[in-house]
Coordinates of C-alpha atoms in Angstrom, one line a residue:
Chain A
M1 CA 7.5 -15.4 0.5
K2 CA 9.9 -16.7 3.1
Q3 CA 8.3 -20.1 2.6
D4 CA 9.6 -20.1 -1.0
L5 CA 13.2 -19.8 0.1
Y6 CA 12.8 -22.4 2.8
Q7 CA 11.3 -24.8 0.3
T8 CA 14.2 -24.1 -2.1
V9 CA 16.6 -25.1 0.6
V10 CA 14.7 -28.2 1.5
N11 CA 14.5 -29.3 -2.2
H12 CA 18.1 -28.6 -2.7
I13 CA 19.1 -30.8 0.3
L14 CA 16.7 -33.6 -0.8
E15 CA 18.1 -33.6 -4.3
N16 CA 21.8 -33.4 -3.5
Q17 CA 22.3 -35.3 -0.3
D18 CA 24.5 -37.9 -1.8
Q19 CA 26.9 -35.4 -3.1
F20 CA 27.0 -33.6 0.2
Y21 CA 27.8 -36.9 1.9
R22 CA 30.7 -37.6 -0.5
L23 CA 32.2 -34.2 0.0
A24 CA 31.9 -34.5 3.8
F25 CA 33.4 -38.0 3.6
S26 CA 36.4 -36.8 1.6
Y27 CA 37.2 -34.7 4.6
A28 CA 36.1 -36.9 7.5
K29 CA 37.0 -40.3 5.9
K30 CA 34.7 -42.0 8.4
K31 CA 31.1 -42.8 7.8
D32 CA 29.7 -41.7 11.1
D33 CA 31.7 -38.5 11.1
A34 CA 30.6 -37.7 7.5
L35 CA 26.9 -38.2 8.5
D36 CA 27.4 -35.9 11.5
I37 CA 28.9 -33.2 9.2
V38 CA 26.0 -33.4 6.8
Q39 CA 23.5 -33.3 9.6
N40 CA 25.1 -30.2 11.1
A41 CA 25.2 -28.5 7.7
I42 CA 21.5 -29.2 7.2
C43 CA 20.6 -27.8 10.6
K44 CA 22.6 -24.7 10.0
A45 CA 21.1 -24.2 6.6
L46 CA 17.5 -24.6 7.8
A47 CA 18.1 -22.3 10.7
H48 CA 19.6 -19.6 8.5
S49 CA 17.6 -20.1 5.4
G50 CA 16.5 -16.4 5.9
A51 CA 20.1 -15.4 5.1
L52 CA 19.8 -16.7 1.6
R53 CA 18.8 -13.7 -0.4
E54 CA 17.9 -15.4 -3.7
P55 CA 17.0 -19.0 -4.5
R56 CA 19.5 -19.2 -7.3
A57 CA 22.4 -18.9 -4.9
V58 CA 21.3 -21.9 -2.9
K59 CA 23.9 -24.2 -4.5
T60 CA 27.0 -22.1 -3.6
W61 CA 25.5 -21.1 -0.3
F62 CA 25.0 -24.7 0.8
Y63 CA 28.5 -25.6 -0.3
R64 CA 29.9 -22.8 1.8
I65 CA 28.1 -24.1 4.9
L66 CA 29.0 -27.7 4.2
I67 CA 32.7 -26.9 3.8
H68 CA 32.7 -24.8 6.9
E69 CA 31.2 -27.6 8.8
S70 CA 33.6 -30.1 7.4
L71 CA 36.6 -28.1 8.3
A72 CA 35.3 -27.2 11.8
F73 CA 34.6 -30.9 12.4
I74 CA 38.0 -32.2 11.4
Q75 CA 39.7 -29.4 13.3
K76 CA 37.7 -30.3 16.5
R77 CA 38.4 -34.0 16.0
E78 CA 42.1 -33.4 15.7
K79 CA 42.1 -31.4 18.9
E80 CA 40.1 -34.0 20.8
T81 CA 42.3 -36.8 19.6
P82 CA 45.3 -37.2 22.0
A83 CA 48.6 -36.9 20.2
D84 CA 49.2 -40.6 20.5
P85 CA 50.5 -42.0 17.3
G86 CA 48.6 -45.2 18.0
D87 CA 45.3 -43.3 17.6
E88 CA 46.3 -42.2 14.1
R89 CA 45.4 -45.7 12.9
E90 CA 41.8 -45.0 14.0
F91 CA 41.4 -43.1 10.7
P92 CA 42.9 -45.1 8.0
Y93 CA 41.9 -44.8 4.4
V94 CA 40.7 -48.3 4.2
E95 CA 37.0 -47.6 3.8
M96 CA 37.6 -46.5 0.2
S97 CA 40.1 -49.2 -0.4
Y98 CA 41.7 -47.4 -3.2
T99 CA 45.1 -48.4 -4.4
D100 CA 46.7 -45.8 -6.6
T101 CA 44.1 -43.0 -6.5
G102 CA 43.8 -43.4 -2.8
D103 CA 47.0 -41.6 -2.5
L104 CA 45.7 -38.8 -4.7
F105 CA 42.9 -38.2 -2.2
E106 CA 45.6 -38.1 0.5
F107 CA 47.6 -35.7 -1.5
I108 CA 44.6 -33.4 -2.1
N109 CA 43.8 -33.4 1.6
A110 CA 47.4 -32.5 2.4
L111 CA 47.2 -29.4 0.2
E112 CA 47.1 -25.9 1.8
P113 CA 43.5 -25.1 2.9
D114 CA 42.0 -23.0 0.1
S115 CA 43.6 -25.0 -2.7
R116 CA 42.3 -28.2 -1.3
E117 CA 38.7 -26.9 -1.3
I118 CA 39.0 -25.4 -4.7
I119 CA 40.3 -28.6 -6.2
K120 CA 37.6 -30.6 -4.7
L121 CA 34.9 -28.2 -5.8
R122 CA 36.4 -28.0 -9.3
F123 CA 37.1 -31.6 -10.1
F124 CA 34.8 -33.6 -7.9
E125 CA 31.8 -31.3 -7.5
E126 CA 32.4 -29.8 -11.0
L127 CA 31.6 -26.3 -10.1
S128 CA 32.5 -23.4 -12.4
L129 CA 35.2 -21.0 -11.4
R130 CA 32.5 -18.4 -10.8
E131 CA 30.6 -20.7 -8.5
I132 CA 33.8 -21.5 -6.6
Q133 CA 34.5 -17.8 -6.2
E134 CA 31.1 -17.5 -4.5
V135 CA 31.6 -20.4 -2.3
M136 CA 35.0 -19.3 -1.1
G137 CA 34.3 -15.6 -1.0
L138 CA 37.5 -15.0 -2.9
N139 CA 38.0 -13.0 -6.1
L140 CA 38.4 -14.8 -9.4
N141 CA 42.1 -14.3 -9.8
T142 CA 42.8 -15.6 -6.3
V143 CA 40.7 -18.7 -7.1
K144 CA 42.7 -19.3 -10.3
A145 CA 46.0 -18.8 -8.6
K146 CA 45.2 -21.1 -5.8
L147 CA 43.8 -23.7 -8.2
Y148 CA 47.0 -23.8 -10.3
R149 CA 49.2 -23.8 -7.3
G150 CA 47.3 -26.8 -5.9
L151 CA 47.5 -28.6 -9.2
K152 CA 51.3 -27.9 -9.4
H153 CA 51.7 -29.4 -5.9
L154 CA 49.7 -32.4 -6.8
K155 CA 51.7 -33.0 -9.9
Q156 CA 54.9 -32.9 -7.9
S157 CA 53.4 -35.4 -5.4
V158 CA 52.1 -37.8 -8.0
G159 CA 55.2 -37.7 -10.1
E160 CA 55.5 -39.6 -13.4
E161 CA 52.0 -40.9 -13.5
W162 CA 50.6 -37.4 -13.8
Q163 CA 49.5 -37.1 -17.4
Chain B
M1 CA 44.8 -34.7 -15.6
K2 CA 44.0 -38.4 -16.2
V3 CA 44.7 -39.0 -12.6
L4 CA 42.1 -36.5 -11.6
K5 CA 39.5 -38.0 -13.9
E6 CA 40.1 -41.3 -12.4
A7 CA 39.9 -39.8 -8.9
K8 CA 36.6 -38.2 -9.8
R9 CA 35.3 -41.6 -11.0
R10 CA 36.3 -43.1 -7.7
Y11 CA 34.9 -40.2 -5.8
D12 CA 31.5 -40.8 -7.3
Q13 CA 31.6 -44.3 -6.1
I14 CA 32.1 -43.5 -2.5
P15 CA 29.3 -45.7 -1.0
I16 CA 26.3 -43.9 0.4
P17 CA 25.2 -45.4 3.7
D18 CA 21.5 -46.3 3.9
R19 CA 21.3 -44.2 7.0
L20 CA 21.9 -41.0 5.2
H21 CA 18.5 -40.7 3.6
T22 CA 16.7 -41.5 6.8
M23 CA 18.9 -39.0 8.7
V24 CA 18.2 -36.3 6.1
L25 CA 14.5 -36.7 6.3
E26 CA 14.4 -36.9 10.1
T27 CA 16.6 -33.8 10.3
L28 CA 14.3 -31.9 7.9
Q29 CA 11.3 -32.9 9.9
S30 CA 12.7 -32.2 13.3
T31 CA 13.2 -28.5 12.5
G32 CA 9.6 -28.0 13.7
R33 CA 8.6 -26.2 10.5
P34 CA 6.3 -27.8 8.0
Y35 CA 8.6 -30.0 5.9
I36 CA 6.6 -29.4 2.8
P37 CA 4.6 -26.2 3.2
A38 CA 1.2 -26.3 1.8
M39 CA 1.1 -24.4 -1.4
E40 CA -2.6 -23.5 -1.1
K41 CA -1.8 -21.4 1.8
S42 CA 1.0 -19.3 0.3
F43 CA -1.1 -19.3 -2.8
L44 CA -3.9 -17.5 -1.0
L45 CA -1.6 -15.3 1.1
K46 CA 0.1 -14.1 -2.0
K47 CA -2.9 -12.0 -2.9
R48 CA -1.6 -8.5 -2.1
P49 CA -3.9 -6.7 0.3
R50 CA -5.2 -4.2 -2.1
P51 CA -8.9 -3.4 -1.7
A52 CA -9.5 -3.9 -5.4
R53 CA -8.1 -7.4 -5.1
Y54 CA -10.5 -8.3 -2.3
I55 CA -13.4 -7.2 -4.4
A56 CA -12.1 -9.2 -7.3
A57 CA -11.5 -12.2 -5.1
A58 CA -15.0 -11.9 -3.7
A59 CA -16.5 -11.6 -7.1
A60 CA -14.5 -14.6 -8.3
M61 CA -15.7 -16.5 -5.3
F62 CA -19.3 -15.6 -6.0
F63 CA -18.8 -16.6 -9.6
L64 CA -17.3 -19.9 -8.6
L65 CA -20.3 -20.7 -6.4
F66 CA -22.6 -19.4 -9.0
T67 CA -21.1 -21.6 -11.7
T68 CA -21.0 -24.6 -9.5
A69 CA -24.6 -24.3 -8.9
L70 CA -25.1 -23.8 -12.5
N71 CA -23.4 -27.0 -13.3
T72 CA -25.2 -29.0 -10.8
S73 CA -28.7 -27.8 -10.9
P74 CA -30.7 -27.7 -14.1
V75 CA -33.3 -25.5 -12.4
F76 CA -30.8 -23.0 -11.3
A77 CA -29.3 -22.9 -14.8
Q78 CA -32.7 -22.2 -16.3
E79 CA -33.3 -19.4 -13.9
A80 CA -29.9 -18.0 -14.4
G81 CA -30.5 -17.8 -18.1
E82 CA -33.2 -15.3 -17.3
L83 CA -30.9 -13.1 -15.2
P84 CA -29.6 -10.0 -16.7
V85 CA -25.9 -10.4 -17.2
I86 CA -23.6 -7.6 -16.4
G87 CA -21.1 -7.0 -19.1
G88 CA -21.1 -8.4 -22.5
I89 CA -22.2 -11.5 -24.1
V90 CA -19.6 -13.9 -22.8
R91 CA -19.3 -15.5 -19.5
L92 CA -17.0 -18.0 -17.8
L93 CA -18.4 -21.2 -16.5
T94 CA -16.9 -24.2 -14.8
F95 CA -16.9 -26.7 -17.6
R96 CA -15.5 -29.6 -15.6
S97 CA -14.8 -29.9 -12.0
F98 CA -13.5 -32.9 -10.0
S99 CA -11.7 -33.7 -6.8
Q100 CA -9.9 -36.9 -6.0
E101 CA -7.7 -38.4 -3.4
Q102 CA -5.2 -41.2 -4.3
D103 CA -2.2 -42.5 -2.4
G104 CA -2.3 -39.4 -0.1
I105 CA -2.2 -37.1 -3.1
G106 CA -5.2 -34.7 -3.4
I107 CA -6.1 -33.2 -6.7
D108 CA -8.7 -30.5 -7.3
V109 CA -9.4 -29.5 -10.8
N110 CA -11.8 -26.7 -12.1
I111 CA -11.6 -26.2 -15.8
P112 CA -13.4 -23.1 -17.0
S113 CA -15.0 -22.6 -20.3
I114 CA -16.2 -19.4 -22.1
E115 CA -19.7 -19.5 -23.2
G116 CA -21.5 -17.1 -25.5
I117 CA -24.7 -16.1 -23.8
A118 CA -26.7 -16.0 -27.0
E119 CA -25.4 -19.5 -27.9
D120 CA -23.9 -18.4 -31.0
T121 CA -20.5 -17.6 -32.6
G122 CA -18.0 -20.4 -31.9
T123 CA -15.2 -17.8 -31.7
S124 CA -14.3 -19.0 -28.3
D125 CA -14.1 -22.7 -29.2
A126 CA -10.4 -22.6 -30.0
V127 CA -9.6 -20.9 -26.6
N128 CA -11.8 -23.4 -24.8
E129 CA -10.1 -26.3 -26.4
E130 CA -6.7 -24.8 -25.5
I131 CA -7.7 -24.3 -21.9
Y132 CA -9.1 -27.8 -21.6
R133 CA -6.0 -29.4 -23.1
L134 CA -3.7 -27.3 -20.9
C135 CA -5.6 -28.1 -17.7
S136 CA -5.9 -31.8 -18.3
Q137 CA -2.3 -32.1 -19.4
Y138 CA -1.1 -30.3 -16.3
A139 CA -3.3 -32.4 -14.0
E140 CA -2.0 -35.6 -15.5
E141 CA 1.6 -34.6 -15.4
A142 CA 1.4 -33.2 -11.9
M143 CA -0.2 -36.5 -10.7
Q144 CA 2.7 -38.4 -12.3
R145 CA 5.3 -36.2 -10.6
A146 CA 3.5 -36.6 -7.3
L147 CA 3.5 -40.4 -7.6
D148 CA 7.2 -40.4 -8.5
Y149 CA 7.9 -38.2 -5.5
R150 CA 5.9 -40.5 -3.3
Q151 CA 7.9 -43.5 -4.6
A152 CA 11.2 -41.7 -4.0
F153 CA 10.0 -40.7 -0.5
L154 CA 9.1 -44.3 0.5
D155 CA 12.2 -45.7 -1.1
T156 CA 14.4 -43.4 1.0
G157 CA 12.9 -44.6 4.3
G158 CA 9.8 -42.4 4.6
T159 CA 6.8 -44.1 6.1
L160 CA 3.2 -44.0 4.8
E161 CA 2.1 -41.9 7.8
Q162 CA 4.8 -39.3 7.1
W163 CA 3.8 -39.2 3.5
E164 CA 0.1 -38.6 4.4
A165 CA 1.2 -35.8 6.7
H166 CA 2.6 -33.9 3.8
H167 CA -0.8 -33.3 2.3
V168 CA 0.5 -33.2 -1.2
R169 CA -2.1 -31.3 -3.3
I170 CA -2.5 -30.5 -7.0
Q171 CA -4.7 -27.6 -7.9
V172 CA -5.9 -26.5 -11.3
D173 CA -8.2 -23.5 -11.0
Y174 CA -9.2 -20.3 -12.6
E175 CA -9.8 -16.8 -11.3
I176 CA -11.5 -13.8 -12.9
Q177 CA -9.1 -10.9 -12.8
S178 CA -11.6 -8.3 -14.0
Q179 CA -14.8 -8.1 -15.9
T180 CA -16.2 -4.9 -17.4
K181 CA -18.6 -4.2 -20.2
Q182 CA -15.7 -4.2 -22.6
H183 CA -13.7 -7.2 -21.6
L184 CA -13.3 -10.3 -19.5
S185 CA -9.9 -11.2 -18.1
F186 CA -9.1 -14.4 -16.2
V187 CA -6.2 -16.5 -15.2
V188 CA -5.9 -20.3 -15.2
R189 CA -3.4 -21.7 -12.8
G190 CA -1.9 -25.1 -12.1
T191 CA 0.0 -25.5 -8.8
E192 CA 1.6 -28.3 -6.8
S193 CA 2.0 -28.0 -3.1
W194 CA 5.5 -29.4 -2.9
S195 CA 7.3 -27.5 -5.5
N196 CA 7.2 -24.2 -7.3
A197 CA 9.1 -25.5 -10.3
Y198 CA 6.1 -26.7 -12.2
R199 CA 3.6 -24.0 -11.5
E200 CA 1.8 -22.9 -14.6
T201 CA -0.1 -19.7 -15.2
R202 CA -1.9 -18.6 -18.3
Y203 CA -3.8 -15.3 -18.6
Y204 CA -6.7 -14.8 -21.0
T205 CA -8.4 -11.6 -22.1
L206 CA -11.5 -11.6 -24.3
D207 CA -13.6 -8.9 -25.9
A208 CA -16.8 -9.1 -23.9
Q209 CA -18.9 -8.2 -26.9
T210 CA -17.5 -10.6 -29.5
G211 CA -15.7 -13.2 -27.4
E212 CA -12.5 -12.7 -29.4
A213 CA -9.2 -12.8 -27.7
I214 CA -7.7 -9.4 -27.1
T215 CA -3.9 -8.9 -27.7
L216 CA -1.6 -6.2 -26.4
S217 CA -1.4 -4.7 -29.9
D218 CA -5.3 -4.4 -29.8
V219 CA -5.0 -2.3 -26.7
L220 CA -1.8 -0.3 -27.2
G221 CA -1.4 -0.3 -31.0
E222 CA 1.4 -1.7 -33.1
D223 CA 4.1 -0.1 -31.2
Y224 CA 3.0 -1.9 -28.1
A225 CA 6.4 -3.6 -27.4
A226 CA 8.4 -0.3 -27.3
L227 CA 5.7 1.3 -25.2
V228 CA 5.5 -1.6 -22.7
N229 CA 9.3 -2.0 -22.5
Q230 CA 9.8 1.7 -21.8
S231 CA 7.1 1.7 -19.1
I232 CA 8.5 -1.4 -17.4
R233 CA 12.0 -0.1 -17.4
T234 CA 10.9 3.1 -15.7
Q235 CA 8.9 1.2 -13.2
I236 CA 11.8 -1.2 -12.5
A237 CA 14.1 1.8 -11.8
Q238 CA 11.5 3.3 -9.5
R239 CA 10.9 0.1 -7.5
E240 CA 14.6 -0.5 -7.2
E241 CA 15.1 3.0 -6.0
S242 CA 12.4 2.6 -3.4
G243 CA 13.9 -0.7 -2.3
E244 CA 10.7 -2.6 -3.0
I245 CA 12.2 -5.1 -5.3
D246 CA 15.7 -6.1 -6.2
F247 CA 15.5 -7.0 -9.8
W248 CA 18.1 -9.1 -11.6
E249 CA 20.5 -7.5 -14.0
I250 CA 20.1 -8.4 -17.7
S251 CA 23.3 -10.5 -17.5
E252 CA 21.7 -12.5 -14.6
G253 CA 18.6 -13.2 -16.7
G254 CA 16.7 -10.0 -15.7
F255 CA 14.2 -8.1 -17.8
D256 CA 15.3 -7.7 -21.4
G257 CA 12.2 -6.6 -23.2
I258 CA 8.8 -8.4 -23.6
S259 CA 8.5 -11.4 -25.9
G260 CA 5.6 -13.0 -27.7
D261 CA 4.5 -15.1 -24.7
T262 CA 4.3 -12.1 -22.3
Q263 CA 1.3 -12.6 -20.1
F264 CA -1.1 -9.8 -19.3
Y265 CA -4.6 -9.0 -18.2
L266 CA -6.8 -5.9 -18.3
N267 CA -7.7 -4.3 -15.0
D268 CA -10.9 -2.5 -14.2
A269 CA -9.5 0.7 -15.6
E270 CA -9.0 -1.1 -18.9
N271 CA -5.2 -0.7 -18.6
P272 CA -3.1 -3.7 -19.4
V273 CA -1.1 -5.2 -16.6
I274 CA 1.9 -7.2 -17.5
V275 CA 2.6 -10.2 -15.3
F276 CA 5.9 -12.0 -14.8
E277 CA 6.1 -15.4 -13.2
P278 CA 8.2 -15.8 -10.1
Y279 CA 11.9 -16.2 -11.0
K280 CA 11.4 -14.6 -14.4
I281 CA 13.0 -11.2 -13.8
A282 CA 13.7 -11.2 -10.0
P283 CA 14.3 -13.6 -7.2
G284 CA 11.3 -15.9 -6.7
S285 CA 10.7 -14.7 -3.2
Y286 CA 9.0 -11.7 -4.7
G287 CA 6.4 -13.9 -6.3
E288 CA 4.6 -12.7 -9.4
I289 CA 5.5 -9.2 -10.4
E290 CA 3.0 -7.0 -12.1
F291 CA 3.4 -3.8 -14.1
E292 CA 0.4 -1.7 -15.0
I293 CA 0.9 0.1 -18.3
R294 CA -1.0 3.4 -18.0
S295 CA -1.8 4.9 -21.3
E296 CA -0.7 8.5 -21.5
K297 CA -3.6 10.6 -22.4

């Protein structure tokens, strides 16, 4: 019985690892850090696979863990990094080498915490509002409000090109 | 929103480092639990510890040995022909049986066949053909899935030794659920040790005297659907109450009346037992869920 759930988690990880990496990377912006985040998330998920009540919830459940790990990681990294402006250049956005949209990623990361997650889940991971609600543990109206607020901020940051 | 669409396109192009796949596999393996649990085990363990079950299993085991001997030894077959057969005129034999190992993938297939004891009728031919077709098709497709999986595993940095260690197995087998003078119920199953997504189960119930297939309406009358639905709804409520099973709501894909492909067998008391596959009406962790429909006499 338990074995079934464990297998569900394992299959889900095997099938979606690339997506997990991309989401982690969108936070960490560094290859090694993104790999660390994904690894931590997998360990957490396997250790707590018993907490997953039903297999169908595995998708939102894993996103919740992954986002938690991503946020915890960047928070820790910020703390450990001395407030030396020179160090800031350790984490430039060069790996993706984006020109115009590169800024958009920056803008999204600069959004207030919940809106940032919701926009990533909605537009990059293409989750439904209901799924996002489960991931974030917020009610539907709050999710919608934060989504629209985030979009409004983005629109302001991007300016004219926003169509 | 054009900007977001473009961003999504770029997002999907974030390069995936080669190390990711190796890291994921290693992390999965280093948890100390079997990375791919063997299905055979959970398959056997799933038998609920009811005494009747043990007897049925033991009977099926005997039958299996019996039929294997029957298939392999002409002398045995001749002698068996003389044995009085409990029940009616039909029996279930292993029609074809083979085991094979290829690229670290094991496959065991036992295809049953219904035989009329008096070598007559032909009523069961259609059922036999269907069983044979289903079994061979399942075995073939499962093998292909296993080979694809192996390729994906090796492509993502897995070694041959690691692959062998998974003991990937495909099993097609049958089991007699019950056999009385009136009927013969059995189940044919296809399972894969690495995934539950493709398991297949098919129940058959035959009239032991004529070899004809028995349907729910034969047992319960024309109004069988209403009868069964009512009984199942009552039982669902009881089991939820007792906390035994947490069923899905109808809106979540839960039980919403039986359909034409509802699976059932007859138990020793001649009562139909409706069987739902894992995930059909409740979380898969509950396994197969059965409802005995007791006739109200």
